[in-house]
Amino acid sequence: MQLTELAKNRPARVAAIRDARGDDPIAQRLRDLGFIPGEPVLIVARAPFGGDPLLVRIGGTRFALRRIEAARITVEPDSP
């Protein structure tokens, strides 16, 4: 599932980052920030009315991501 579809406070792990093209600077920036396969991720907060940004915790760090950036991240929810 895409990170944008993950419920708030439901733990998951990064599965993949989707590159829009071969040399994709946004996908590379996400990887540089720590969005790498196997890393724990959590949606901490969402903007009202389904807007931007999403407050995301990756490892021990929080980032505000635009929904268009978060949609590039595929996650696997942890088992309940």
JSON list of C-alpha atoms in Angstrom, two decimals:
[
{"chain": "A", "resi": 1, "resn": "MET", "atom": "CA", "xyz": [0.00, 0.00, 0.00]},
{"chain": "A", "resi": 2, "resn": "GLN", "atom": "CA", "xyz": [1.07, 3.60, -0.44]},
{"chain": "A", "resi": 3, "resn": "LEU", "atom": "CA", "xyz": [2.14, 5.55, 2.63]},
{"chain": "A", "resi": 4, "resn": "THR", "atom": "CA", "xyz": [-0.75, 7.96, 1.99]},
{"chain": "A", "resi": 5, "resn": "GLU", "atom": "CA", "xyz": [-3.19, 5.05, 2.57]},
{"chain": "A", "resi": 6, "resn": "LEU", "atom": "CA", "xyz": [-1.71, 4.03, 5.92]},
{"chain": "A", "resi": 7, "resn": "ALA", "atom": "CA", "xyz": [-3.91, 4.78, 8.92]},
{"chain": "A", "resi": 8, "resn": "LYS", "atom": "CA", "xyz": [-2.62, 7.28, 11.48]},
{"chain": "A", "resi": 9, "resn": "ASN", "atom": "CA", "xyz": [-0.51, 5.62, 14.24]},
{"chain": "A", "resi": 10, "resn": "ARG", "atom": "CA", "xyz": [-0.48, 2.21, 12.49]},
{"chain": "A", "resi": 11, "resn": "PRO", "atom": "CA", "xyz": [3.12, 0.92, 12.39]},
{"chain": "A", "resi": 12, "resn": "ALA", "atom": "CA", "xyz": [4.52, -0.19, 9.06]},
{"chain": "A", "resi": 13, "resn": "ARG", "atom": "CA", "xyz": [7.82, -0.73, 7.29]},
{"chain": "A", "resi": 14, "resn": "VAL", "atom": "CA", "xyz": [9.07, 0.84, 4.10]},
{"chain": "A", "resi": 15, "resn": "ALA", "atom": "CA", "xyz": [8.90, -1.67, 1.24]},
{"chain": "A", "resi": 16, "resn": "ALA", "atom": "CA", "xyz": [10.06, 0.47, -1.71]},
{"chain": "A", "resi": 17, "resn": "ILE", "atom": "CA", "xyz": [10.41, 3.97, -3.14]},
{"chain": "A", "resi": 18, "resn": "ARG", "atom": "CA", "xyz": [8.94, 4.49, -6.60]},
{"chain": "A", "resi": 19, "resn": "ASP", "atom": "CA", "xyz": [11.12, 6.38, -9.06]},
{"chain": "A", "resi": 20, "resn": "ALA", "atom": "CA", "xyz": [9.19, 8.50, -11.56]},
{"chain": "A", "resi": 21, "resn": "ARG", "atom": "CA", "xyz": [12.12, 8.22, -13.99]},
{"chain": "A", "resi": 22, "resn": "GLY", "atom": "CA", "xyz": [15.70, 6.92, -14.02]},
{"chain": "A", "resi": 23, "resn": "ASP", "atom": "CA", "xyz": [17.33, 9.88, -12.25]},
{"chain": "A", "resi": 24, "resn": "ASP", "atom": "CA", "xyz": [14.54, 10.97, -9.90]},
{"chain": "A", "resi": 25, "resn": "PRO", "atom": "CA", "xyz": [15.72, 13.63, -7.38]},
{"chain": "A", "resi": 26, "resn": "ILE", "atom": "CA", "xyz": [12.62, 13.34, -5.19]},
{"chain": "A", "resi": 27, "resn": "ALA", "atom": "CA", "xyz": [13.00, 9.56, -4.83]},
{"chain": "A", "resi": 28, "resn": "GLN", "atom": "CA", "xyz": [16.70, 10.03, -4.07]},
{"chain": "A", "resi": 29, "resn": "ARG", "atom": "CA", "xyz": [15.90, 12.70, -1.46]},
{"chain": "A", "resi": 30, "resn": "LEU", "atom": "CA", "xyz": [13.46, 10.32, 0.25]},
{"chain": "A", "resi": 31, "resn": "ARG", "atom": "CA", "xyz": [16.16, 7.64, 0.35]},
{"chain": "A", "resi": 32, "resn": "ASP", "atom": "CA", "xyz": [18.67, 10.16, 1.73]},
{"chain": "A", "resi": 33, "resn": "LEU", "atom": "CA", "xyz": [16.20, 11.05, 4.50]},
{"chain": "A", "resi": 34, "resn": "GLY", "atom": "CA", "xyz": [16.08, 7.38, 5.56]},
{"chain": "A", "resi": 35, "resn": "PHE", "atom": "CA", "xyz": [13.11, 5.98, 3.65]},
{"chain": "A", "resi": 36, "resn": "ILE", "atom": "CA", "xyz": [14.81, 2.71, 2.82]},
{"chain": "A", "resi": 37, "resn": "PRO", "atom": "CA", "xyz": [13.33, -0.81, 2.69]},
{"chain": "A", "resi": 38, "resn": "GLY", "atom": "CA", "xyz": [12.76, -2.33, 6.13]},
{"chain": "A", "resi": 39, "resn": "GLU", "atom": "CA", "xyz": [12.79, 0.97, 8.03]},
{"chain": "A", "resi": 40, "resn": "PRO", "atom": "CA", "xyz": [9.90, 1.46, 10.52]},
{"chain": "A", "resi": 41, "resn": "VAL", "atom": "CA", "xyz": [7.49, 4.25, 9.52]},
{"chain": "A", "resi": 42, "resn": "LEU", "atom": "CA", "xyz": [4.41, 5.78, 11.11]},
{"chain": "A", "resi": 43, "resn": "ILE", "atom": "CA", "xyz": [1.93, 8.52, 10.18]},
{"chain": "A", "resi": 44, "resn": "VAL", "atom": "CA", "xyz": [1.90, 10.81, 13.23]},
{"chain": "A", "resi": 45, "resn": "ALA", "atom": "CA", "xyz": [-0.55, 13.45, 11.99]},
{"chain": "A", "resi": 46, "resn": "ARG", "atom": "CA", "xyz": [-2.47, 14.47, 8.89]},
{"chain": "A", "resi": 47, "resn": "ALA", "atom": "CA", "xyz": [-3.51, 17.93, 7.76]},
{"chain": "A", "resi": 48, "resn": "PRO", "atom": "CA", "xyz": [-7.24, 18.52, 7.99]},
{"chain": "A", "resi": 49, "resn": "PHE", "atom": "CA", "xyz": [-9.49, 17.67, 5.05]},
{"chain": "A", "resi": 50, "resn": "GLY", "atom": "CA", "xyz": [-6.95, 15.24, 3.52]},
{"chain": "A", "resi": 51, "resn": "GLY", "atom": "CA", "xyz": [-4.53, 18.00, 2.57]},
{"chain": "A", "resi": 52, "resn": "ASP", "atom": "CA", "xyz": [-0.81, 18.53, 2.96]},
{"chain": "A", "resi": 53, "resn": "PRO", "atom": "CA", "xyz": [1.37, 17.85, 4.80]},
{"chain": "A", "resi": 54, "resn": "LEU", "atom": "CA", "xyz": [1.59, 14.44, 6.44]},
{"chain": "A", "resi": 55, "resn": "LEU", "atom": "CA", "xyz": [3.72, 14.27, 9.58]},
{"chain": "A", "resi": 56, "resn": "VAL", "atom": "CA", "xyz": [5.70, 11.04, 9.27]},
{"chain": "A", "resi": 57, "resn": "ARG", "atom": "CA", "xyz": [8.10, 9.40, 11.68]},
{"chain": "A", "resi": 58, "resn": "ILE", "atom": "CA", "xyz": [10.87, 7.32, 10.12]},
{"chain": "A", "resi": 59, "resn": "GLY", "atom": "CA", "xyz": [13.11, 5.69, 12.67]},
{"chain": "A", "resi": 60, "resn": "GLY", "atom": "CA", "xyz": [13.42, 8.34, 15.41]},
{"chain": "A", "resi": 61, "resn": "THR", "atom": "CA", "xyz": [13.00, 11.39, 13.17]},
{"chain": "A", "resi": 62, "resn": "ARG", "atom": "CA", "xyz": [9.86, 13.21, 12.06]},
{"chain": "A", "resi": 63, "resn": "PHE", "atom": "CA", "xyz": [9.36, 14.76, 8.62]},
{"chain": "A", "resi": 64, "resn": "ALA", "atom": "CA", "xyz": [6.55, 16.71, 7.01]},
{"chain": "A", "resi": 65, "resn": "LEU", "atom": "CA", "xyz": [5.91, 15.25, 3.56]},
{"chain": "A", "resi": 66, "resn": "ARG", "atom": "CA", "xyz": [3.61, 16.44, 0.81]},
{"chain": "A", "resi": 67, "resn": "ARG", "atom": "CA", "xyz": [1.07, 13.83, -0.19]},
{"chain": "A", "resi": 68, "resn": "ILE", "atom": "CA", "xyz": [2.61, 13.62, -3.67]},
{"chain": "A", "resi": 69, "resn": "GLU", "atom": "CA", "xyz": [5.94, 12.66, -2.08]},
{"chain": "A", "resi": 70, "resn": "ALA", "atom": "CA", "xyz": [4.39, 10.20, 0.36]},
{"chain": "A", "resi": 71, "resn": "ALA", "atom": "CA", "xyz": [2.53, 8.50, -2.51]},
{"chain": "A", "resi": 72, "resn": "ARG", "atom": "CA", "xyz": [5.91, 7.34, -3.88]},
{"chain": "A", "resi": 73, "resn": "ILE", "atom": "CA", "xyz": [6.57, 5.30, -0.74]},
{"chain": "A", "resi": 74, "resn": "THR", "atom": "CA", "xyz": [5.23, 1.76, -0.60]},
{"chain": "A", "resi": 75, "resn": "VAL", "atom": "CA", "xyz": [4.79, 0.33, 2.91]},
{"chain": "A", "resi": 76, "resn": "GLU", "atom": "CA", "xyz": [3.86, -2.99, 4.48]},
{"chain": "A", "resi": 77, "resn": "PRO", "atom": "CA", "xyz": [1.79, -2.61, 7.67]},
{"chain": "A", "resi": 78, "resn": "ASP", "atom": "CA", "xyz": [3.09, -4.50, 10.68]},
{"chain": "A", "resi": 79, "resn": "SER", "atom": "CA", "xyz": [0.94, -7.37, 11.91]},
{"chain": "A", "resi": 80, "resn": "PRO", "atom": "CA", "xyz": [-1.50, -6.35, 14.67]}
]
